[in-house]
Amino acid sequence: MNMSSRKRIVAANWKMNLTVGESELLATEMRSVLTTMPRHCEVVLAPSFPALERLVKAVAGLDSVQIAAQDCAPAIRGAHTGEVSSLVLSELGVQKVIIGHSERRINNKEDHLTLKKKVDVALETGLDIIFCCGETTQQRKEGIHMQIIEQQLKDSLLHLTDTQLASVAIAYEPVWAIGTGLTPTSEQIEEMHGYLRALLNRTSAKVGPTLSLLYGGSCNASNAASIFALENVDGGLIGGASLKADEFMRILNSLPQ
Ligand code: PGA
């Protein structure tokens, strides 16, 4: 079990599954339980952009709850039609942004340099980051999953100073586990999280040991307790199972006390 002072974080990535009204309703349903969350656990809700402002209001006054955007532009201002600046997200009261999710890496062709720029502007505008990394089925079959994850971090994240890095949580999300009902074995999760922890410790002996490492990919109320109990797992990034208040609450209750 995680005996350190690392923050436990459980984040709900609602993707493009809910309308604004549905997002607000879900946050309101969760509110009564979220009021009782212990302070050392942070709960993050990530609705789609148009719902952010209402969600910030819906969780107002709940110290352990933060609202995250699912993405931000790689620049702060300028001629970027259709993009959303992290400056605007900050202005709305959003505290975090998810960067590097595999759905964006794959569907939106986001490369390492774009992700690096997003990381930099997010931090510059005062947002904390949940940075996602993960290998495909093919990469795991080839046995190069460790190198892939290391490269994803080195290319877009590990240039940060200690102070900047302290605002980042990392989510390991194997692409083959997202939305598939497949989860890695505990050994596979712990192997990767241990590897990530060692990489972060090498990067910064001061900040590396304090960063939260989340697991994501078909994490649900049935498997969350065993995943969260692993030594280098500090919480989760939850997609499908975060769309129902009762299941998400059961996941939160699976965090070790
Ligand atoms: P999932 O998605 O829990 O539905 O597998 C997780 C994610 O994509 O963040």
Tab-separated table of C-alpha atoms and ligand atoms in Angstrom:
chain	number	residue	atom	x	y	z
A	1	MET	CA	0.000	0.000	0.000
A	2	ASN	CA	1.068	3.569	-0.657
A	3	MET	CA	2.561	4.676	2.632
A	4	SER	CA	3.925	7.964	1.357
A	5	SER	CA	2.343	11.376	1.350
A	6	ARG	CA	1.513	11.166	-2.348
A	7	LYS	CA	-1.869	12.608	-3.158
A	8	ARG	CA	-4.514	10.095	-4.105
A	9	ILE	CA	-6.464	11.230	-7.149
A	10	VAL	CA	-9.481	9.715	-8.856
A	11	ALA	CA	-10.458	11.494	-12.059
A	12	ALA	CA	-13.637	11.022	-14.078
A	13	ASN	CA	-13.091	11.448	-17.802
A	14	TRP	CA	-16.590	11.858	-19.197
A	15	LYS	CA	-15.239	12.238	-22.758
A	16	MET	CA	-18.038	13.246	-25.183
A	17	ASN	CA	-20.686	11.128	-23.482
A	18	LEU	CA	-22.854	13.705	-21.722
A	19	THR	CA	-24.764	16.874	-22.539
A	20	VAL	CA	-24.256	19.963	-20.416
A	21	GLY	CA	-27.470	19.236	-18.519
A	22	GLU	CA	-26.498	15.599	-17.946
A	23	SER	CA	-23.028	16.606	-16.722
A	24	GLU	CA	-24.518	19.057	-14.252
A	25	LEU	CA	-27.020	16.489	-13.035
A	26	LEU	CA	-24.319	13.864	-12.520
A	27	ALA	CA	-22.111	16.308	-10.578
A	28	THR	CA	-25.079	17.271	-8.420
A	29	GLU	CA	-25.867	13.597	-7.746
A	30	MET	CA	-22.250	13.051	-6.676
A	31	ARG	CA	-22.098	16.182	-4.544
A	32	SER	CA	-23.484	14.741	-1.320
A	33	VAL	CA	-20.887	11.959	-1.258
A	34	LEU	CA	-18.093	14.236	-2.402
A	35	THR	CA	-18.761	16.468	0.601
A	36	THR	CA	-17.545	13.654	2.821
A	37	MET	CA	-14.343	12.819	0.898
A	38	PRO	CA	-11.256	12.812	3.097
A	39	ARG	CA	-8.936	15.722	2.410
A	40	HIS	CA	-6.012	13.614	1.214
A	41	CYS	CA	-8.088	12.368	-1.760
A	42	GLU	CA	-8.669	14.570	-4.738
A	43	VAL	CA	-11.639	13.926	-7.004
A	44	VAL	CA	-11.481	15.358	-10.514
A	45	LEU	CA	-14.417	15.700	-12.898
A	46	ALA	CA	-13.643	16.272	-16.582
A	47	PRO	CA	-16.728	17.146	-18.628
A	48	SER	CA	-16.638	18.488	-22.184
A	49	PHE	CA	-15.742	22.159	-22.681
A	50	PRO	CA	-19.237	23.723	-22.736
A	51	ALA	CA	-20.114	22.111	-19.390
A	52	LEU	CA	-17.028	23.360	-17.539
A	53	GLU	CA	-18.409	26.613	-16.228
A	54	ARG	CA	-21.552	25.014	-14.798
A	55	LEU	CA	-19.515	22.206	-13.263
A	56	VAL	CA	-17.194	24.681	-11.545
A	57	LYS	CA	-20.330	26.165	-9.945
A	58	ALA	CA	-21.812	22.733	-9.161
A	59	VAL	CA	-18.818	21.728	-7.018
A	60	ALA	CA	-18.144	25.151	-5.489
A	61	GLY	CA	-17.136	24.883	-1.845
A	62	LEU	CA	-15.980	21.250	-2.100
A	63	ASP	CA	-12.270	21.506	-1.274
A	64	SER	CA	-11.313	18.053	-2.473
A	65	VAL	CA	-13.031	18.327	-5.875
A	66	GLN	CA	-11.465	19.867	-8.951
A	67	ILE	CA	-12.781	20.421	-12.456
A	68	ALA	CA	-10.578	19.472	-15.397
A	69	ALA	CA	-10.747	20.123	-19.111
A	70	GLN	CA	-10.134	17.163	-21.419
A	71	ASP	CA	-7.725	19.121	-23.606
A	72	CYS	CA	-6.313	22.583	-24.284
A	73	ALA	CA	-4.724	24.368	-27.240
A	74	PRO	CA	-0.938	24.284	-27.723
A	75	ALA	CA	-0.875	28.117	-27.683
A	76	ILE	CA	-2.296	30.737	-25.339
A	77	ARG	CA	-3.770	33.136	-27.925
A	78	GLY	CA	-3.888	33.582	-31.648
A	79	ALA	CA	-5.246	32.365	-34.941
A	80	HIS	CA	-6.310	28.858	-33.876
A	81	THR	CA	-9.873	28.435	-35.076
A	82	GLY	CA	-11.895	26.103	-32.914
A	83	GLU	CA	-9.237	25.672	-30.224
A	84	VAL	CA	-9.708	26.423	-26.511
A	85	SER	CA	-6.932	28.253	-24.668
A	86	SER	CA	-5.806	27.165	-21.224
A	87	LEU	CA	-6.021	30.856	-20.335
A	88	VAL	CA	-9.789	30.715	-20.896
A	89	LEU	CA	-10.005	27.478	-18.907
A	90	SER	CA	-8.252	29.148	-15.971
A	91	GLU	CA	-10.565	32.117	-16.312
A	92	LEU	CA	-13.561	29.781	-15.910
A	93	GLY	CA	-12.166	28.370	-12.665
A	94	VAL	CA	-10.946	25.104	-14.180
A	95	GLN	CA	-7.956	23.785	-12.205
A	96	LYS	CA	-6.634	20.907	-14.289
A	97	VAL	CA	-6.297	19.692	-17.859
A	98	ILE	CA	-5.850	16.207	-19.285
A	99	ILE	CA	-3.054	16.166	-21.868
A	100	GLY	CA	-1.897	13.315	-24.084
A	101	HIS	CA	-4.924	11.042	-23.903
A	102	SER	CA	-4.498	8.271	-26.478
A	103	GLU	CA	-7.815	9.151	-28.119
A	104	ARG	CA	-6.333	12.544	-28.950
A	105	ARG	CA	-2.888	11.167	-29.815
A	106	ILE	CA	-4.519	8.720	-32.247
A	107	ASN	CA	-7.730	10.382	-33.522
A	108	ASN	CA	-6.392	13.948	-33.570
A	109	LYS	CA	-2.831	13.022	-34.553
A	110	GLU	CA	-1.327	14.870	-31.585
A	111	ASP	CA	2.423	14.407	-31.680
A	112	HIS	CA	5.028	14.753	-28.947
A	113	LEU	CA	5.875	18.346	-29.828
A	114	THR	CA	2.222	19.452	-29.751
A	115	LEU	CA	1.813	17.769	-26.377
A	116	LYS	CA	4.942	19.466	-25.063
A	117	LYS	CA	3.538	22.849	-26.097
A	118	LYS	CA	0.228	22.034	-24.399
A	119	VAL	CA	2.070	21.091	-21.228
A	120	ASP	CA	4.005	24.370	-21.277
A	121	VAL	CA	1.025	26.650	-21.890
A	122	ALA	CA	-1.140	24.829	-19.364
A	123	LEU	CA	1.445	25.378	-16.639
A	124	GLU	CA	2.065	28.963	-17.742
A	125	THR	CA	-1.628	29.724	-17.301
A	126	GLY	CA	-1.794	28.097	-13.883
A	127	LEU	CA	-3.408	24.744	-14.679
A	128	ASP	CA	-2.298	21.450	-13.174
A	129	ILE	CA	-1.902	18.551	-15.579
A	130	ILE	CA	-2.935	14.929	-15.812
A	131	PHE	CA	-0.519	13.645	-18.444
A	132	CYS	CA	-1.521	10.366	-20.120
A	133	CYS	CA	0.810	7.778	-21.556
A	134	GLY	CA	0.225	4.255	-22.806
A	135	GLU	CA	1.242	1.635	-25.331
A	136	THR	CA	-0.789	-0.066	-28.074
A	137	THR	CA	-1.432	-3.824	-28.254
A	138	GLN	CA	1.177	-4.112	-30.977
A	139	GLN	CA	3.812	-2.293	-28.948
A	140	ARG	CA	3.180	-4.574	-25.977
A	141	LYS	CA	3.363	-7.639	-28.222
A	142	GLU	CA	6.710	-6.400	-29.473
A	143	GLY	CA	7.867	-5.974	-25.874
A	144	ILE	CA	8.697	-2.289	-26.349
A	145	HIS	CA	6.002	-0.910	-23.999
A	146	MET	CA	8.518	0.380	-21.440
A	147	GLN	CA	10.538	2.256	-24.066
A	148	ILE	CA	7.347	3.708	-25.580
A	149	ILE	CA	6.142	5.087	-22.260
A	150	GLU	CA	9.583	6.432	-21.386
A	151	GLN	CA	9.790	8.173	-24.760
A	152	GLN	CA	6.305	9.686	-24.377
A	153	LEU	CA	7.375	11.231	-21.081
A	154	LYS	CA	10.828	12.298	-22.223
A	155	ASP	CA	9.482	13.966	-25.368
A	156	SER	CA	6.696	16.010	-23.785
A	157	LEU	CA	7.089	16.229	-20.019
A	158	LEU	CA	10.470	15.643	-18.487
A	159	HIS	CA	11.925	18.967	-19.641
A	160	LEU	CA	10.003	20.642	-16.810
A	161	THR	CA	11.653	22.219	-13.799
A	162	ASP	CA	11.017	20.685	-10.377
A	163	THR	CA	8.483	23.380	-9.553
A	164	GLN	CA	6.593	22.773	-12.787
A	165	LEU	CA	6.739	18.995	-12.470
A	166	ALA	CA	5.138	19.251	-9.048
A	167	SER	CA	1.891	20.312	-10.800
A	168	VAL	CA	1.683	17.105	-12.823
A	169	ALA	CA	0.049	13.727	-12.218
A	170	ILE	CA	0.720	10.913	-14.664
A	171	ALA	CA	-1.900	8.447	-15.871
A	172	TYR	CA	-0.722	5.153	-17.322
A	173	GLU	CA	-3.434	4.050	-19.729
A	174	PRO	CA	-2.633	1.105	-22.002
A	175	VAL	CA	-4.487	1.832	-25.253
A	176	TRP	CA	-5.716	-1.783	-25.402
A	177	ALA	CA	-7.393	-1.434	-21.996
A	178	ILE	CA	-9.384	1.731	-22.732
A	179	GLY	CA	-13.088	1.033	-23.107
A	180	THR	CA	-12.427	-2.655	-23.867
A	181	GLY	CA	-13.139	-4.351	-20.536
A	182	LEU	CA	-9.567	-5.691	-20.624
A	183	THR	CA	-7.275	-4.747	-17.765
A	184	PRO	CA	-3.625	-5.570	-17.332
A	185	THR	CA	-2.730	-7.976	-14.542
A	186	SER	CA	-1.680	-6.470	-11.218
A	187	GLU	CA	1.891	-7.520	-12.054
A	188	GLN	CA	1.766	-5.659	-15.377
A	189	ILE	CA	0.376	-2.505	-13.754
A	190	GLU	CA	2.893	-2.583	-10.920
A	191	GLU	CA	5.748	-3.284	-13.348
A	192	MET	CA	4.880	-0.199	-15.415
A	193	HIS	CA	4.131	2.035	-12.438
A	194	GLY	CA	7.366	0.963	-10.754
A	195	TYR	CA	9.204	1.774	-13.971
A	196	LEU	CA	7.534	5.188	-14.152
A	197	ARG	CA	8.346	5.878	-10.509
A	198	ALA	CA	12.023	5.025	-11.105
A	199	LEU	CA	12.097	7.251	-14.198
A	200	LEU	CA	10.563	10.160	-12.264
A	201	ASN	CA	12.946	9.640	-9.355
A	202	ARG	CA	15.888	9.763	-11.768
A	203	THR	CA	14.472	12.927	-13.322
A	204	SER	CA	14.056	14.675	-9.996
A	205	ALA	CA	15.113	13.145	-6.702
A	206	LYS	CA	13.116	15.881	-4.979
A	207	VAL	CA	9.801	15.879	-6.864
A	208	GLY	CA	9.780	12.433	-8.533
A	209	PRO	CA	8.844	10.504	-5.380
A	210	THR	CA	5.928	12.874	-4.676
A	211	LEU	CA	4.125	12.669	-8.032
A	212	SER	CA	0.833	10.782	-8.207
A	213	LEU	CA	0.663	7.886	-10.672
A	214	LEU	CA	-2.855	6.989	-11.818
A	215	TYR	CA	-3.986	3.877	-13.624
A	216	GLY	CA	-6.616	4.135	-16.387
A	217	GLY	CA	-8.291	1.660	-18.732
A	218	SER	CA	-11.423	-0.349	-17.883
A	219	CYS	CA	-11.041	0.437	-14.198
A	220	ASN	CA	-14.426	-0.085	-12.522
A	221	ALA	CA	-16.096	-0.726	-9.172
A	222	SER	CA	-15.162	-4.431	-9.299
A	223	ASN	CA	-11.431	-4.093	-9.941
A	224	ALA	CA	-10.614	-0.661	-8.458
A	225	ALA	CA	-9.776	-1.909	-4.939
A	226	SER	CA	-7.147	-4.377	-6.161
A	227	ILE	CA	-5.641	-1.828	-8.568
A	228	PHE	CA	-5.583	0.994	-5.997
A	229	ALA	CA	-3.924	-1.294	-3.461
A	230	LEU	CA	-0.793	-1.616	-5.619
A	231	GLU	CA	2.267	0.115	-4.213
A	232	ASN	CA	2.879	2.570	-7.028
A	233	VAL	CA	-0.745	3.270	-7.919
A	234	ASP	CA	-2.089	6.480	-6.394
A	235	GLY	CA	-5.527	6.496	-7.983
A	236	GLY	CA	-7.238	6.237	-11.338
A	237	LEU	CA	-8.472	7.911	-14.494
A	238	ILE	CA	-11.914	6.482	-15.064
A	239	GLY	CA	-13.916	6.654	-18.292
A	240	GLY	CA	-17.047	4.527	-18.733
A	241	ALA	CA	-17.400	3.643	-15.053
A	242	SER	CA	-17.481	7.323	-14.071
A	243	LEU	CA	-20.729	7.975	-15.950
A	244	LYS	CA	-22.954	6.598	-13.182
A	245	ALA	CA	-22.838	8.294	-9.785
A	246	ASP	CA	-23.179	5.097	-7.737
A	247	GLU	CA	-20.439	3.212	-9.594
A	248	PHE	CA	-18.053	6.170	-9.426
A	249	MET	CA	-18.733	6.500	-5.698
A	250	ARG	CA	-17.938	2.811	-5.232
A	251	ILE	CA	-14.651	3.407	-7.046
A	252	LEU	CA	-13.850	6.328	-4.747
A	253	ASN	CA	-14.626	4.156	-1.751
A	254	SER	CA	-12.111	1.598	-3.046
A	255	LEU	CA	-9.231	3.948	-2.286
A	256	PRO	CA	-7.160	2.678	0.606
A	257	GLN	CA	-7.849	4.680	3.765
B	1	PGA	P1	-12.307	3.625	-19.663
B	1	PGA	O1	-11.532	4.927	-20.168
B	1	PGA	O2	-12.326	3.670	-18.173
B	1	PGA	O3	-13.687	3.742	-20.280
B	1	PGA	O4	-11.559	2.442	-20.183
B	1	PGA	C1	-10.453	5.455	-19.458
B	1	PGA	C2	-9.875	6.654	-20.186
B	1	PGA	O5	-9.891	6.678	-21.416
B	1	PGA	O6	-9.423	7.609	-19.539
